[in-house]
Coordinates of C-alpha atoms (C1' of nucleotides) in Angstrom, one line a residue:
Chain A
M1 CA -56.5 -98.5 61.4
D2 CA -55.1 -99.2 64.8
Y3 CA -57.7 -101.3 66.6
S4 CA -55.8 -101.2 69.8
T5 CA -56.4 -97.5 70.1
C6 CA -59.9 -98.0 69.1
V7 CA -60.4 -100.4 72.0
D8 CA -58.7 -98.1 74.4
T9 CA -60.6 -95.0 73.5
S10 CA -64.1 -96.2 72.7
L11 CA -64.8 -99.0 75.1
S12 CA -66.3 -98.2 78.4
I13 CA -65.3 -100.5 81.2
N14 CA -67.8 -101.7 83.6
L15 CA -65.9 -102.6 86.7
T16 CA -68.8 -104.1 88.5
A17 CA -68.9 -106.9 86.0
V18 CA -65.2 -107.6 86.0
N19 CA -65.1 -109.6 89.2
P20 CA -68.5 -111.2 89.7
S21 CA -67.2 -113.4 92.6
R22 CA -66.5 -110.4 94.7
H23 CA -69.0 -109.6 97.5
I24 CA -71.2 -106.8 96.6
D25 CA -71.3 -105.4 100.2
E26 CA -67.6 -105.5 100.3
T27 CA -67.3 -102.6 97.8
P28 CA -70.5 -100.6 97.7
E29 CA -68.8 -97.9 95.7
S30 CA -67.6 -100.0 92.8
G31 CA -64.7 -98.7 90.8
T32 CA -63.5 -96.5 93.7
H33 CA -61.8 -97.3 96.9
E34 CA -63.8 -95.1 99.1
H35 CA -64.5 -98.1 101.4
L36 CA -60.9 -97.7 102.5
F37 CA -61.5 -94.3 103.9
P38 CA -62.8 -95.3 107.4
I39 CA -59.6 -97.3 107.9
L40 CA -57.4 -94.5 106.7
N41 CA -59.2 -92.1 108.9
R42 CA -58.8 -94.3 111.9
K43 CA -55.1 -94.6 111.1
S44 CA -54.8 -90.8 111.2
Q45 CA -56.5 -90.8 114.5
Y46 CA -53.9 -93.2 115.8
D47 CA -51.3 -90.8 114.6
Q48 CA -53.0 -88.0 116.5
G49 CA -52.5 -90.0 119.7
D50 CA -56.1 -90.9 120.4
F51 CA -55.1 -94.4 121.1
V52 CA -52.1 -95.2 123.3
G53 CA -50.5 -98.3 124.7
L54 CA -50.1 -101.9 123.7
E55 CA -53.7 -102.4 122.8
G56 CA -53.6 -99.5 120.4
K57 CA -50.5 -100.7 118.8
L58 CA -52.0 -104.1 118.2
A59 CA -55.1 -102.6 116.6
E60 CA -52.9 -100.4 114.5
K61 CA -50.9 -103.4 113.3
Q62 CA -54.1 -105.2 112.3
E63 CA -55.3 -102.2 110.4
V64 CA -52.0 -101.9 108.6
N65 CA -52.2 -105.5 107.7
L66 CA -55.7 -105.0 106.4
L67 CA -54.5 -102.0 104.3
V68 CA -51.6 -104.0 102.9
E69 CA -54.0 -106.9 102.1
E70 CA -56.4 -104.5 100.4
L71 CA -53.6 -102.9 98.5
N72 CA -52.4 -106.2 97.2
R73 CA -55.9 -107.1 96.2
V74 CA -56.3 -103.9 94.2
I75 CA -52.9 -104.4 92.5
F76 CA -54.0 -107.9 91.6
E77 CA -57.3 -106.7 90.3
N78 CA -55.6 -104.0 88.3
R79 CA -53.3 -106.7 86.8
R80 CA -56.3 -108.8 85.9
L81 CA -58.0 -105.8 84.2
T82 CA -54.9 -105.2 82.2
E83 CA -54.8 -108.8 81.0
M84 CA -58.4 -108.7 80.1
L85 CA -57.9 -105.6 78.1
T86 CA -55.0 -107.3 76.2
I87 CA -57.3 -110.3 75.5
V88 CA -60.0 -108.1 74.2
R89 CA -57.6 -106.2 72.0
E90 CA -56.2 -109.4 70.6
K91 CA -59.7 -110.7 69.9
Y92 CA -60.6 -107.4 68.2
N93 CA -57.5 -107.7 66.0
A94 CA -58.2 -111.4 65.2
L95 CA -61.8 -110.6 64.2
Q96 CA -60.6 -107.7 62.1
S97 CA -58.1 -109.9 60.2
H98 CA -60.7 -112.6 59.7
F99 CA -63.0 -109.9 58.4
M100 CA -60.3 -108.8 55.9
D101 CA -59.6 -112.4 54.8
L102 CA -63.3 -113.1 54.2
T103 CA -63.7 -109.9 52.2
S104 CA -60.8 -110.6 49.9
N105 CA -61.7 -114.3 49.5
K106 CA -65.3 -113.5 48.7
S107 CA -64.3 -110.9 46.2
D108 CA -61.9 -113.2 44.5
S109 CA -64.3 -116.1 44.3
E110 CA -66.9 -113.8 42.9
L111 CA -64.7 -112.6 40.2
V112 CA -63.9 -116.1 39.2
R113 CA -67.5 -117.1 39.2
L114 CA -68.7 -114.2 37.2
G115 CA -70.3 -114.9 33.9
K116 CA -70.7 -113.0 30.8
R117 CA -74.2 -111.6 31.1
K118 CA -75.5 -108.4 32.5
A119 CA -76.4 -109.7 35.9
D120 CA -72.9 -111.1 36.3
D121 CA -71.5 -107.8 35.2
E122 CA -73.4 -106.2 38.0
D123 CA -71.6 -108.4 40.4
C124 CA -68.4 -107.4 38.9
G125 CA -69.2 -103.8 38.8
Y126 CA -70.3 -104.0 42.3
Y127 CA -66.9 -105.4 43.2
I128 CA -65.4 -102.5 41.4
C129 CA -67.4 -100.1 43.3
T130 CA -66.5 -101.5 46.6
N131 CA -62.8 -101.6 46.1
N132 CA -61.2 -98.9 44.1
E133 CA -57.7 -100.3 44.3
D134 CA -58.8 -103.8 43.2
A135 CA -60.9 -102.3 40.5
E136 CA -57.9 -100.6 39.0
N137 CA -55.8 -103.8 39.3
S138 CA -58.2 -106.4 38.2
C139 CA -60.8 -104.8 36.0
G140 CA -59.6 -101.4 34.9
T141 CA -56.5 -102.8 33.2
K142 CA -58.3 -105.5 31.3
E143 CA -60.2 -103.2 29.0
G144 CA -63.7 -104.6 28.9
S145 CA -63.0 -108.1 30.2
C146 CA -65.1 -107.1 33.1
K147 CA -67.5 -104.5 31.8
M148 CA -68.8 -101.8 34.1
P149 CA -72.6 -101.9 34.3
K150 CA -74.2 -98.6 33.3
E151 CA -76.4 -98.6 36.3
S152 CA -73.9 -99.7 39.0
F153 CA -72.5 -96.3 39.7
K154 CA -75.8 -94.5 39.5
T155 CA -77.8 -96.8 41.7
N156 CA -76.9 -97.6 45.3
T157 CA -76.5 -101.3 45.3
S158 CA -75.6 -103.4 48.3
R159 CA -75.5 -107.1 49.0
V160 CA -76.3 -108.9 52.3
C161 CA -75.6 -112.6 52.9
V162 CA -77.5 -114.0 55.8
K163 CA -77.2 -117.5 57.2
T164 CA -80.5 -118.1 58.6
D165 CA -83.0 -120.7 59.7
Y166 CA -84.7 -123.3 57.4
E167 CA -88.0 -121.5 57.1
S168 CA -86.4 -118.2 55.9
V169 CA -84.2 -120.0 53.4
K170 CA -87.2 -122.0 52.2
S171 CA -89.4 -119.0 51.7
L172 CA -86.6 -116.7 50.5
T173 CA -87.3 -114.0 53.0
V174 CA -84.8 -111.8 54.6
K175 CA -86.2 -109.8 57.5
D176 CA -84.4 -106.5 57.4
G177 CA -87.0 -104.2 58.9
H178 CA -88.7 -103.1 55.7
R179 CA -92.0 -104.2 54.1
W180 CA -91.5 -105.9 50.8
R181 CA -93.9 -107.0 48.1
K182 CA -92.8 -110.0 46.0
Y183 CA -93.4 -109.3 42.3
G184 CA -91.5 -112.1 40.7
Q185 CA -89.5 -115.3 40.9
K186 CA -87.1 -116.7 38.5
V187 CA -84.7 -119.6 38.2
T188 CA -81.4 -118.2 37.1
R189 CA -78.8 -120.1 35.1
D190 CA -75.9 -119.9 37.5
N191 CA -78.0 -121.1 40.5
S192 CA -80.5 -123.9 40.7
S193 CA -82.4 -122.3 43.5
P194 CA -85.0 -119.6 42.4
R195 CA -84.4 -115.9 42.8
A196 CA -87.2 -113.8 44.3
Y197 CA -87.8 -110.2 43.4
Y198 CA -89.2 -107.7 45.9
K199 CA -90.2 -104.1 45.8
C200 CA -90.5 -101.9 48.9
S201 CA -94.2 -101.8 49.7
F202 CA -94.0 -99.3 52.6
A203 CA -94.2 -96.4 50.2
P204 CA -95.6 -96.8 46.7
S205 CA -93.1 -94.4 45.3
C206 CA -90.1 -96.0 47.0
P207 CA -87.7 -97.2 44.2
V208 CA -85.9 -99.8 46.3
K209 CA -85.8 -103.3 45.0
K210 CA -84.4 -106.4 46.5
K211 CA -83.4 -109.8 45.1
V212 CA -83.1 -112.8 47.3
Q213 CA -81.5 -116.0 46.3
R214 CA -79.9 -118.9 48.1
S215 CA -76.2 -119.0 47.8
A216 CA -74.9 -121.5 45.2
E217 CA -72.1 -122.5 47.6
D218 CA -74.1 -122.8 50.8
Q219 CA -77.8 -123.5 50.5
S220 CA -78.4 -122.3 54.0
V221 CA -77.2 -118.8 53.1
L222 CA -79.5 -116.3 51.6
V223 CA -78.0 -113.6 49.4
A224 CA -80.1 -110.4 49.3
T225 CA -79.1 -107.7 46.8
Y226 CA -80.6 -104.3 47.5
V227 CA -80.8 -101.7 44.7
G228 CA -81.6 -98.1 45.4
E229 CA -82.3 -96.1 48.5
H230 CA -85.5 -95.8 50.5
N231 CA -87.1 -92.4 50.1
H232 CA -89.0 -92.7 53.3
H233 CA -88.6 -93.4 57.0
H234 CA -89.2 -97.0 58.0
H235 CA -91.0 -97.1 61.3
P236 CA -91.6 -100.8 61.5
F237 CA -87.9 -101.4 61.5
Q238 CA -87.4 -102.2 65.1
A239 CA -90.2 -104.5 65.6
E240 CA -89.4 -106.5 62.5
L241 CA -85.7 -106.5 63.2
S242 CA -86.5 -107.9 66.6
L243 CA -88.2 -110.7 64.9
S244 CA -85.2 -111.1 62.7
T245 CA -82.8 -111.3 65.7
N246 CA -85.2 -113.7 67.4
Q247 CA -84.6 -116.0 64.5
C248 CA -81.1 -116.3 65.7
V249 CA -81.9 -117.4 69.1
K250 CA -84.6 -119.8 68.1
P251 CA -83.8 -123.2 69.5
G252 CA -82.2 -125.3 66.9
S253 CA -81.6 -122.6 64.5
I254 CA -78.4 -122.0 62.7
P255 CA -76.2 -119.3 64.2
C256 CA -76.2 -116.1 62.3
S257 CA -73.5 -115.5 59.8
T258 CA -73.6 -112.2 58.1
S259 CA -71.6 -110.7 55.3
L260 CA -72.5 -107.3 54.1
T261 CA -71.3 -105.1 51.3
S262 CA -72.3 -101.8 50.0
S263 CA -71.5 -99.5 47.1
S264 CA -69.5 -97.1 49.3
S265 CA -67.6 -99.7 51.3
T266 CA -67.2 -103.4 51.9
K267 CA -68.2 -104.9 55.2
T268 CA -68.1 -108.6 55.9
L269 CA -68.7 -110.4 59.1
D270 CA -68.7 -114.0 60.0
F271 CA -70.1 -114.6 63.5
I272 CA -69.5 -118.2 64.2
K273 CA -70.2 -118.3 67.8
P274 CA -73.7 -119.3 68.8
G275 CA -75.7 -117.7 71.5
L276 CA -77.6 -114.5 72.1
C277 CA -78.5 -111.9 69.6
G278 CA -79.7 -109.5 72.2
I279 CA -77.9 -106.3 72.6
A280 CA -79.1 -104.4 69.6
K281 CA -82.6 -105.4 70.2
N282 CA -82.7 -103.2 73.3
S283 CA -81.0 -100.3 71.6
T284 CA -82.8 -97.3 70.5
T285 CA -83.4 -97.0 66.8
D286 CA -82.8 -93.9 64.7
I287 CA -84.3 -94.0 61.3
E288 CA -81.5 -92.0 59.7
A289 CA -79.0 -94.8 59.2
P290 CA -79.3 -96.9 56.1
V291 CA -81.1 -100.2 56.8
H292 CA -78.2 -102.4 55.8
E293 CA -75.8 -100.4 58.0
Q294 CA -78.3 -100.8 60.9
F295 CA -78.5 -104.5 60.1
F296 CA -74.7 -104.6 60.2
L297 CA -74.6 -102.9 63.6
Q298 CA -77.2 -105.3 64.9
Q299 CA -75.0 -108.2 63.9
I300 CA -72.0 -106.6 65.6
G301 CA -74.0 -106.2 68.8
S302 CA -75.2 -109.7 68.5
S303 CA -71.7 -111.1 67.9
M304 CA -70.4 -109.3 70.9
T305 CA -73.1 -110.5 73.2
R306 CA -72.8 -114.0 71.8
D307 CA -69.1 -114.1 72.8
S308 CA -69.5 -115.3 76.4
S309 CA -65.9 -114.6 77.2
F310 CA -66.3 -111.1 75.9
M311 CA -69.3 -110.6 78.2
R312 CA -67.5 -112.1 81.1
S313 CA -64.6 -109.7 80.6
G314 CA -67.0 -106.9 81.6
L315 CA -66.2 -104.8 78.7
T316 CA -69.2 -103.2 77.1
K317 CA -69.4 -101.4 73.8
V318 CA -72.7 -99.6 73.4
I319 CA -73.7 -99.8 69.8
N320 CA -76.6 -97.8 68.6
P321 CA -78.1 -99.3 65.4
G322 CA -79.7 -96.0 64.6
R323 CA -76.3 -94.5 64.1
T324 CA -73.8 -95.0 61.4
L325 CA -70.8 -97.2 62.0
E326 CA -68.6 -94.1 62.2
Q327 CA -70.9 -92.5 64.7
N328 CA -70.6 -95.7 66.8
G329 CA -66.8 -95.4 66.6
I330 CA -66.4 -98.4 64.4
E331 CA -64.1 -98.3 61.4
Y332 CA -64.3 -100.9 58.7
Chain B
dC1 C1' -112.3 -107.2 51.1
dG2 C1' -107.7 -105.8 51.1
dT3 C1' -103.1 -107.5 50.8
dC4 C1' -99.8 -110.6 49.5
dT5 C1' -97.9 -114.5 46.7
dT6 C1' -97.6 -117.3 42.7
dT7 C1' -96.7 -118.0 38.1
dG8 C1' -96.8 -117.8 33.1
dA9 C1' -96.2 -114.3 29.7
dC10 C1' -93.8 -110.6 28.0
dC11 C1' -89.9 -107.3 27.2
dG12 C1' -85.4 -105.7 26.4
dG13 C1' -80.4 -106.4 26.4
dC14 C1' -76.7 -109.2 25.0
dG15 C1' -73.9 -112.7 22.5
dC16 C1' -73.4 -115.4 18.5
Chain C
dG1 C1' -81.9 -112.0 13.2
dC2 C1' -82.4 -115.4 16.5
dG3 C1' -82.1 -117.4 20.9
dC4 C1' -80.9 -117.0 25.6
dC5 C1' -81.5 -114.9 29.9
dG6 C1' -82.6 -111.7 33.6
dG7 C1' -86.1 -108.6 35.0
dT8 C1' -90.9 -107.1 35.2
dC9 C1' -95.9 -107.3 34.6
dA10 C1' -100.4 -108.7 35.7
dA11 C1' -104.1 -112.0 36.4
dA12 C1' -105.5 -115.5 39.5
dG13 C1' -105.5 -117.5 43.8
dA14 C1' -104.6 -117.7 48.9
dC15 C1' -105.0 -115.9 53.2
dG16 C1' -106.3 -113.3 57.4

DNA sequence: CGTCTTTGACCGGCGC
DNA sequence: GCGCCGGTCAAAGACG
């Protein structure tokens, strides 16, 4: 995927935010140069001979100087915009490569860590599901060394890793917009911290289950594994997700770090920069997108608004968490 | 009183 | 067949 083209085609440029130091009344029609029109009109009047003599010529010279000055300023601003676009493009590419690195590292380490029992196989199968090429290379050729779970292809399984605040880690809760009922808790062999089992309580017939456990590597990271798909709309999503994003901005809380994978694709993000988590909170919510994808979009929005230099650049990408990544023009 | 959490018991799959 | 382990059940308690 060519991210440079993605930036070029999908980003909308807000020129009013590009140069905040500029006087507002200087350019009332931001993004255009209509404010130059009176000067130009006057110049044409000079040409028509409305003003004659030395006085007129002096005035004309001043106007020309003004025009040249304005032209230089526009050229300079244009250059600045081009530079900013380049920077944004580079950041986009850097983020993408970092994303790829994390994805491959995580997959590798998971493969090494995998044990022999069913639950471990689920992880492996999950890895297989997410990455067809790797599946053929690493598992498919080993003939049973990494058994495929019977359920993994039938059920829609996704995993979300959330670095969150102390309270959430302590209570093993991942606020993802759905209502969950805890029905069990177990200490597993490969991880000293307990694993909590949740069922979707919004609809009694909803088959979706969720497992939440602290990461063995990083105790501040919660790993939530979703199994199945919701068979209902989830209206409380926005409100609860707002709470979840508020977690991120809570004073003293740990900046969000999110990695997300699903059975149809692998998505991993690591948003290191602290700050706001705001943009998605204000976005409209459509209940059609899968919750983990919406969560992912929330994090993208958060990461973008968190990057102060990105915000200063005046480039805005409108992300609708109610739409799929593709609908938002994001490839991953 | 309804909902949710906790927690010990139970079940079934898997490896030895 | 036995033991281990992950997943689930269900009764009891907590909470608003």
